[in-house]
Amino acid sequence: MNRITWIDNLRGLSILAIIFLHSTIAVHNNAGHFTAFSSLLNEMLAPVRLGLMFFVSGLFVDAGLRKGLGPFFNNKVRSILYPFVVWVVVYGGLKILFSSMANTPQSPMNIILSHLTGGGDMTWFLHSLFIFFIVIIFARHLPFLLVFGICMALSWALPAIDPDGVFASFDNSHINKSLYLFVFFYLGDYVVRKQVDIAEKVQHGPTLLISVASFALLSCLNIFVLDRHSQALLSPLALLSVPFFVWIALKLKSELVYYIGVNSIVFYLSHYLAIQFFSKIVKFESPSAWVNDLKFISAFLVALALPWTLCLMRKRGWFNFLFTMKKPSKPLAAKPV
């Protein structure tokens, strides 16, 4: 299938926003002269940062189902469930290792259970995405407003997981978060099913103007009024903001963003490994804003360098097993003249 540039750009922008957030966390939110900017940008993007990734994934539901349920399930097992299991071993194993060195170690069983139930570092995305691809088979036959209402009500009303329970994780509201994000995924599929040319729609002034205004209001409410536990209340504005980011992706001319979008699973899954090791090694604190600038920039570059290196290695046929069960397609041999 031919790649669509704006889709890869949108995916790349979402991944870059996530890497930027994690780089900020790696330096304990002390990014030197960048601190105010990074805090503002991370808060502004919080309601849509992950939603854009799920929206892009939803765009491919219809094409997958047209091939039949058998090939559809087989593809999701090989491209989503398989790397989920691989990276549960990677991140879960590292967490068990680091925890054993801590003063208050976590139970290995708790760590494993939290990953397998969608509460693990980074792996939660694949956990939710696999479930979404199953649920959408039934949900796509329901009206948009019904799906939206149910997801938002449950996202807002469900209690967080007991922090003292065996399923506790770094984010005990991850089920609420997944319900919130499912609507973005549903929207992506809805746009394709209704044959809405969103790339053409966002070129019109009224659509773009409404979307920009929605994102501006969303950002103000998220920063100044509501806390993150009330994020579900912002979901209508978050969904209306999607066309604005599609427009940005259409206009963007960046080889870096496009490359990250094309190799999104590598950058998403592996960048946090670099972030974890960076935060373990670079522990010193400095009163100098310039030193903290350097730490932040270094964290960001390291988070890009590891997945970039893995992408180059994958081209040589190495480490592909970390990301998919699919074998890379072989180039067609040239026919003799």
Tab-separated table of C-alpha atoms in Angstrom:
chain	number	residue	atom	x	y	z
A	1	MET	CA	0.000	0.000	0.000
A	2	ASN	CA	1.320	3.429	-0.900
A	3	ARG	CA	2.167	5.623	2.076
A	4	ILE	CA	0.221	8.847	2.591
A	5	THR	CA	2.605	11.581	3.663
A	6	TRP	CA	0.272	13.550	5.917
A	7	ILE	CA	-0.686	10.418	7.850
A	8	ASP	CA	2.958	9.594	8.539
A	9	ASN	CA	3.584	13.242	9.426
A	10	LEU	CA	0.699	13.194	11.900
A	11	ARG	CA	1.960	9.978	13.440
A	12	GLY	CA	5.477	11.407	13.594
A	13	LEU	CA	4.275	14.595	15.304
A	14	SER	CA	2.488	12.544	17.950
A	15	ILE	CA	5.583	10.408	18.623
A	16	LEU	CA	7.800	13.504	18.804
A	17	ALA	CA	5.439	15.072	21.346
A	18	ILE	CA	5.697	11.922	23.467
A	19	ILE	CA	9.498	11.876	23.251
A	20	PHE	CA	9.571	15.567	24.192
A	21	LEU	CA	7.408	14.843	27.257
A	22	HIS	CA	9.576	11.932	28.377
A	23	SER	CA	12.760	13.967	27.867
A	24	THR	CA	11.297	16.571	30.207
A	25	ILE	CA	10.488	13.899	32.773
A	26	ALA	CA	14.032	12.499	32.453
A	27	VAL	CA	15.436	15.783	33.796
A	28	HIS	CA	12.742	16.015	36.502
A	29	ASN	CA	10.997	18.875	34.679
A	30	ASN	CA	14.081	21.063	35.105
A	31	ALA	CA	14.910	21.844	31.476
A	32	GLY	CA	16.852	25.004	32.205
A	33	HIS	CA	15.811	27.877	29.958
A	34	PHE	CA	13.364	25.518	28.234
A	35	THR	CA	11.404	24.750	31.414
A	36	ALA	CA	8.576	27.253	30.963
A	37	PHE	CA	8.213	26.390	27.275
A	38	SER	CA	8.305	22.624	27.831
A	39	SER	CA	5.757	22.813	30.656
A	40	LEU	CA	3.403	24.926	28.545
A	41	LEU	CA	3.748	22.738	25.452
A	42	ASN	CA	3.285	19.496	27.380
A	43	GLU	CA	0.139	20.839	29.057
A	44	MET	CA	-1.284	22.117	25.769
A	45	LEU	CA	-0.745	18.793	24.015
A	46	ALA	CA	-1.846	16.546	26.887
A	47	PRO	CA	-5.472	16.084	25.701
A	48	VAL	CA	-4.490	15.240	22.094
A	49	ARG	CA	-0.909	13.925	22.168
A	50	LEU	CA	-1.881	10.249	22.373
A	51	GLY	CA	-5.264	10.734	20.743
A	52	LEU	CA	-3.631	11.589	17.424
A	53	MET	CA	-1.817	8.239	17.367
A	54	PHE	CA	-5.058	6.361	17.952
A	55	PHE	CA	-6.867	8.494	15.370
A	56	VAL	CA	-4.266	7.499	12.760
A	57	SER	CA	-4.601	3.817	13.720
A	58	GLY	CA	-8.378	4.045	13.323
A	59	LEU	CA	-7.955	5.184	9.724
A	60	PHE	CA	-6.781	1.664	8.786
A	61	VAL	CA	-9.604	-0.368	10.346
A	62	ASP	CA	-11.825	-0.419	7.267
A	63	ALA	CA	-9.053	-1.482	4.879
A	64	GLY	CA	-8.091	-4.296	7.244
A	65	LEU	CA	-11.625	-5.611	7.650
A	66	ARG	CA	-12.180	-5.640	3.901
A	67	LYS	CA	-9.598	-8.443	3.705
A	68	GLY	CA	-11.714	-10.632	5.990
A	69	LEU	CA	-11.738	-11.337	9.724
A	70	GLY	CA	-9.111	-14.086	9.487
A	71	PRO	CA	-6.410	-11.941	7.846
A	72	PHE	CA	-7.495	-8.998	10.024
A	73	PHE	CA	-6.913	-10.894	13.291
A	74	ASN	CA	-3.737	-12.496	11.993
A	75	ASN	CA	-2.302	-9.102	11.101
A	76	LYS	CA	-3.101	-7.633	14.538
A	77	VAL	CA	-1.560	-10.613	16.338
A	78	ARG	CA	1.635	-10.347	14.314
A	79	SER	CA	1.980	-6.556	14.331
A	80	ILE	CA	0.494	-5.576	17.732
A	81	LEU	CA	0.069	-8.499	20.130
A	82	TYR	CA	3.477	-9.998	19.313
A	83	PRO	CA	5.531	-6.806	19.976
A	84	PHE	CA	3.403	-6.243	23.083
A	85	VAL	CA	4.598	-9.561	24.519
A	86	VAL	CA	8.210	-8.888	23.484
A	87	TRP	CA	8.300	-5.460	25.110
A	88	VAL	CA	6.497	-6.623	28.237
A	89	VAL	CA	9.498	-8.920	28.677
A	90	VAL	CA	11.890	-6.013	28.011
A	91	TYR	CA	10.282	-3.323	30.170
A	92	GLY	CA	8.879	-5.700	32.767
A	93	GLY	CA	12.254	-7.399	33.118
A	94	LEU	CA	14.060	-4.080	33.536
A	95	LYS	CA	11.522	-2.903	36.069
A	96	ILE	CA	11.995	-6.089	38.094
A	97	LEU	CA	15.765	-5.648	37.865
A	98	PHE	CA	15.725	-1.977	38.955
A	99	SER	CA	13.143	-2.707	41.633
A	100	SER	CA	15.340	-5.418	43.170
A	101	MET	CA	18.052	-2.789	43.645
A	102	ALA	CA	15.707	-0.313	45.353
A	103	ASN	CA	15.156	0.072	49.087
A	104	THR	CA	11.482	-0.880	48.686
A	105	PRO	CA	11.367	-3.468	45.870
A	106	GLN	CA	8.092	-4.208	44.083
A	107	SER	CA	6.714	-7.698	43.772
A	108	PRO	CA	7.750	-9.211	40.406
A	109	MET	CA	4.242	-10.674	40.113
A	110	ASN	CA	2.694	-7.224	40.558
A	111	ILE	CA	4.960	-5.818	37.849
A	112	ILE	CA	4.063	-8.618	35.438
A	113	LEU	CA	0.324	-8.331	36.155
A	114	SER	CA	0.348	-4.566	35.711
A	115	HIS	CA	1.926	-4.974	32.260
A	116	LEU	CA	-0.382	-7.791	31.172
A	117	THR	CA	-3.467	-5.772	32.182
A	118	GLY	CA	-2.432	-2.651	30.282
A	119	GLY	CA	-0.677	-0.715	33.011
A	120	GLY	CA	2.914	-1.149	31.890
A	121	ASP	CA	5.359	1.520	30.769
A	122	MET	CA	4.992	2.041	27.001
A	123	THR	CA	3.414	-1.399	26.473
A	124	TRP	CA	0.008	-0.082	27.569
A	125	PHE	CA	-0.373	1.514	24.131
A	126	LEU	CA	-0.156	-1.815	22.293
A	127	HIS	CA	-2.433	-3.422	24.893
A	128	SER	CA	-5.121	-0.796	24.313
A	129	LEU	CA	-4.607	-0.748	20.547
A	130	PHE	CA	-5.092	-4.504	20.222
A	131	ILE	CA	-8.288	-4.345	22.276
A	132	PHE	CA	-9.495	-1.374	20.225
A	133	PHE	CA	-9.097	-3.315	16.979
A	134	ILE	CA	-11.298	-6.055	18.437
A	135	VAL	CA	-13.929	-3.801	19.993
A	136	ILE	CA	-14.241	-1.609	16.882
A	137	ILE	CA	-15.660	-4.574	14.933
A	138	PHE	CA	-18.809	-4.207	17.037
A	139	ALA	CA	-18.624	-0.536	18.036
A	140	ARG	CA	-18.460	0.731	14.443
A	141	HIS	CA	-22.079	-0.367	13.998
A	142	LEU	CA	-23.206	1.904	16.840
A	143	PRO	CA	-23.983	5.632	16.473
A	144	PHE	CA	-21.070	7.966	17.120
A	145	LEU	CA	-22.855	9.883	19.872
A	146	LEU	CA	-23.703	6.673	21.730
A	147	VAL	CA	-20.096	5.437	21.643
A	148	PHE	CA	-18.831	8.880	22.592
A	149	GLY	CA	-21.287	9.234	25.497
A	150	ILE	CA	-20.554	5.797	26.963
A	151	CYS	CA	-16.781	6.165	26.712
A	152	MET	CA	-16.707	9.656	28.196
A	153	ALA	CA	-19.093	8.786	31.031
A	154	LEU	CA	-17.068	5.715	32.002
A	155	SER	CA	-13.768	7.557	31.597
A	156	TRP	CA	-14.935	10.240	33.998
A	157	ALA	CA	-16.832	8.045	36.483
A	158	LEU	CA	-14.746	4.877	36.860
A	159	PRO	CA	-12.546	4.878	39.966
A	160	ALA	CA	-8.803	4.463	39.623
A	161	ILE	CA	-7.236	1.077	40.361
A	162	ASP	CA	-6.366	0.550	44.016
A	163	PRO	CA	-2.715	1.647	44.386
A	164	ASP	CA	-2.187	-1.122	46.934
A	165	GLY	CA	-3.659	-3.827	44.713
A	166	VAL	CA	-1.849	-6.373	42.540
A	167	PHE	CA	-2.862	-4.527	39.351
A	168	ALA	CA	-1.477	-1.163	40.464
A	169	SER	CA	0.857	0.540	37.997
A	170	PHE	CA	2.567	3.832	37.240
A	171	ASP	CA	-0.851	5.113	36.086
A	172	ASN	CA	-3.771	3.667	38.009
A	173	SER	CA	-6.205	5.542	35.768
A	174	HIS	CA	-5.039	3.798	32.604
A	175	ILE	CA	-8.458	2.213	32.004
A	176	ASN	CA	-10.062	5.667	32.153
A	177	LYS	CA	-7.389	6.923	29.758
A	178	SER	CA	-8.018	4.083	27.310
A	179	LEU	CA	-11.754	4.799	27.268
A	180	TYR	CA	-11.004	8.441	26.525
A	181	LEU	CA	-8.633	7.474	23.705
A	182	PHE	CA	-10.968	4.925	22.120
A	183	VAL	CA	-13.117	7.766	20.809
A	184	PHE	CA	-10.167	9.090	18.775
A	185	PHE	CA	-9.701	5.599	17.340
A	186	TYR	CA	-13.431	5.364	16.563
A	187	LEU	CA	-13.291	8.797	14.906
A	188	GLY	CA	-10.504	7.653	12.583
A	189	ASP	CA	-12.568	4.674	11.451
A	190	TYR	CA	-15.726	6.815	11.253
A	191	VAL	CA	-14.058	9.294	8.887
A	192	VAL	CA	-13.057	6.479	6.514
A	193	ARG	CA	-16.419	4.674	6.701
A	194	LYS	CA	-18.312	7.868	5.913
A	195	GLN	CA	-15.861	8.567	3.076
A	196	VAL	CA	-14.964	11.964	4.497
A	197	ASP	CA	-11.891	13.356	2.773
A	198	ILE	CA	-10.486	14.989	5.889
A	199	ALA	CA	-7.373	16.171	4.056
A	200	GLU	CA	-9.614	18.135	1.697
A	201	LYS	CA	-12.018	19.286	4.421
A	202	VAL	CA	-9.327	20.935	6.536
A	203	GLN	CA	-8.378	23.137	3.603
A	204	HIS	CA	-11.672	25.000	4.009
A	205	GLY	CA	-11.613	28.089	6.207
A	206	PRO	CA	-14.611	27.327	8.477
A	207	THR	CA	-13.433	23.787	9.365
A	208	LEU	CA	-9.909	24.943	10.129
A	209	LEU	CA	-11.095	28.025	12.026
A	210	ILE	CA	-13.401	25.971	14.275
A	211	SER	CA	-10.625	23.458	14.908
A	212	VAL	CA	-8.020	26.110	15.766
A	213	ALA	CA	-10.489	27.862	18.103
A	214	SER	CA	-11.304	24.516	19.743
A	215	PHE	CA	-7.636	23.755	20.370
A	216	ALA	CA	-7.033	27.243	21.772
A	217	LEU	CA	-9.979	26.912	24.171
A	218	LEU	CA	-8.966	23.347	25.017
A	219	SER	CA	-5.445	24.481	25.906
A	220	CYS	CA	-6.671	27.338	28.107
A	221	LEU	CA	-9.114	25.131	29.998
A	222	ASN	CA	-6.561	22.374	30.448
A	223	ILE	CA	-3.868	24.739	31.718
A	224	PHE	CA	-5.827	27.192	33.811
A	225	VAL	CA	-9.130	25.586	34.837
A	226	LEU	CA	-9.418	21.790	34.869
A	227	ASP	CA	-7.081	19.156	36.259
A	228	ARG	CA	-6.090	16.056	34.302
A	229	HIS	CA	-8.700	13.946	36.126
A	230	SER	CA	-11.365	16.011	34.363
A	231	GLN	CA	-9.862	15.402	30.932
A	232	ALA	CA	-12.959	13.542	29.761
A	233	LEU	CA	-14.884	16.802	30.057
A	234	LEU	CA	-12.565	18.290	27.441
A	235	SER	CA	-13.051	15.467	24.928
A	236	PRO	CA	-15.437	17.331	22.561
A	237	LEU	CA	-12.871	20.099	22.140
A	238	ALA	CA	-10.068	17.531	21.796
A	239	LEU	CA	-11.877	15.771	18.939
A	240	LEU	CA	-12.642	19.095	17.240
A	241	SER	CA	-8.922	19.895	17.432
A	242	VAL	CA	-7.930	16.925	15.238
A	243	PRO	CA	-8.499	18.731	11.883
A	244	PHE	CA	-6.048	21.438	12.970
A	245	PHE	CA	-3.296	18.845	13.431
A	246	VAL	CA	-4.222	17.182	10.140
A	247	TRP	CA	-3.758	20.586	8.508
A	248	ILE	CA	-0.335	20.954	10.158
A	249	ALA	CA	0.619	17.465	8.948
A	250	LEU	CA	-0.466	18.385	5.418
A	251	LYS	CA	1.616	21.561	5.367
A	252	LEU	CA	4.655	20.153	7.139
A	253	LYS	CA	7.828	19.578	5.145
A	254	SER	CA	10.116	17.727	7.544
A	255	GLU	CA	12.100	14.613	6.700
A	256	LEU	CA	12.682	13.973	10.414
A	257	VAL	CA	8.979	13.968	11.317
A	258	TYR	CA	8.130	11.832	8.283
A	259	TYR	CA	10.900	9.337	9.092
A	260	ILE	CA	9.687	9.013	12.680
A	261	GLY	CA	6.136	8.507	11.416
A	262	VAL	CA	7.184	5.773	8.993
A	263	ASN	CA	9.127	4.019	11.786
A	264	SER	CA	6.689	4.969	14.558
A	265	ILE	CA	6.643	1.614	16.356
A	266	VAL	CA	10.449	1.617	16.675
A	267	PHE	CA	10.613	5.175	17.982
A	268	TYR	CA	7.665	4.688	20.329
A	269	LEU	CA	8.766	1.424	21.913
A	270	SER	CA	12.513	1.976	22.157
A	271	HIS	CA	12.978	5.677	22.952
A	272	TYR	CA	11.918	5.170	26.563
A	273	LEU	CA	14.741	2.673	27.067
A	274	ALA	CA	17.186	5.464	26.270
A	275	ILE	CA	15.293	7.826	28.574
A	276	GLN	CA	15.424	5.315	31.447
A	277	PHE	CA	19.151	4.729	31.137
A	278	PHE	CA	19.830	8.442	30.736
A	279	SER	CA	17.944	9.246	33.940
A	280	LYS	CA	19.818	6.467	35.784
A	281	ILE	CA	23.229	7.670	34.631
A	282	VAL	CA	22.796	11.454	34.629
A	283	LYS	CA	21.690	12.008	38.211
A	284	PHE	CA	23.612	15.134	39.134
A	285	GLU	CA	21.756	18.361	39.878
A	286	SER	CA	23.098	21.763	38.909
A	287	PRO	CA	22.046	25.309	39.794
A	288	SER	CA	23.158	26.425	36.325
A	289	ALA	CA	20.342	26.845	33.808
A	290	TRP	CA	22.870	26.314	30.993
A	291	VAL	CA	23.894	22.923	32.386
A	292	ASN	CA	20.237	21.969	32.684
A	293	ASP	CA	19.711	23.081	29.091
A	294	LEU	CA	22.443	20.668	28.073
A	295	LYS	CA	20.930	17.833	30.126
A	296	PHE	CA	17.517	18.329	28.532
A	297	ILE	CA	18.855	18.543	24.982
A	298	SER	CA	21.046	15.479	25.620
A	299	ALA	CA	18.067	13.492	26.902
A	300	PHE	CA	16.066	14.422	23.815
A	301	LEU	CA	18.891	13.520	21.425
A	302	VAL	CA	19.586	10.219	23.190
A	303	ALA	CA	15.872	9.373	22.972
A	304	LEU	CA	16.058	9.895	19.211
A	305	ALA	CA	19.444	8.225	18.715
A	306	LEU	CA	18.552	4.752	19.999
A	307	PRO	CA	15.468	4.199	17.803
A	308	TRP	CA	17.266	5.798	14.863
A	309	THR	CA	20.100	3.292	15.283
A	310	LEU	CA	17.607	0.421	15.516
A	311	CYS	CA	15.931	1.616	12.308
A	312	LEU	CA	19.280	1.519	10.509
A	313	MET	CA	19.937	-1.962	11.879
A	314	ARG	CA	16.496	-3.149	10.758
A	315	LYS	CA	17.417	-2.185	7.211
A	316	ARG	CA	20.257	-4.697	7.510
A	317	GLY	CA	17.826	-7.330	8.764
A	318	TRP	CA	18.765	-7.026	12.441
A	319	PHE	CA	16.392	-6.670	15.408
A	320	ASN	CA	13.258	-6.837	13.287
A	321	PHE	CA	12.004	-9.555	15.659
A	322	LEU	CA	11.624	-6.914	18.383
A	323	PHE	CA	8.828	-5.132	16.545
A	324	THR	CA	6.881	-7.551	14.363
A	325	MET	CA	6.432	-11.187	13.397
A	326	LYS	CA	6.164	-10.136	9.781
A	327	LYS	CA	9.174	-10.835	7.617
A	328	PRO	CA	10.446	-7.844	5.636
A	329	SER	CA	9.414	-8.037	2.019
A	330	LYS	CA	12.228	-8.902	-0.346
A	331	PRO	CA	12.886	-6.571	-3.260
A	332	LEU	CA	11.886	-8.011	-6.601
A	333	ALA	CA	14.783	-9.363	-8.618
A	334	ALA	CA	15.563	-7.469	-11.797
A	335	LYS	CA	14.536	-9.290	-14.937
A	336	PRO	CA	17.291	-9.973	-17.464
A	337	VAL	CA	17.135	-7.736	-20.501
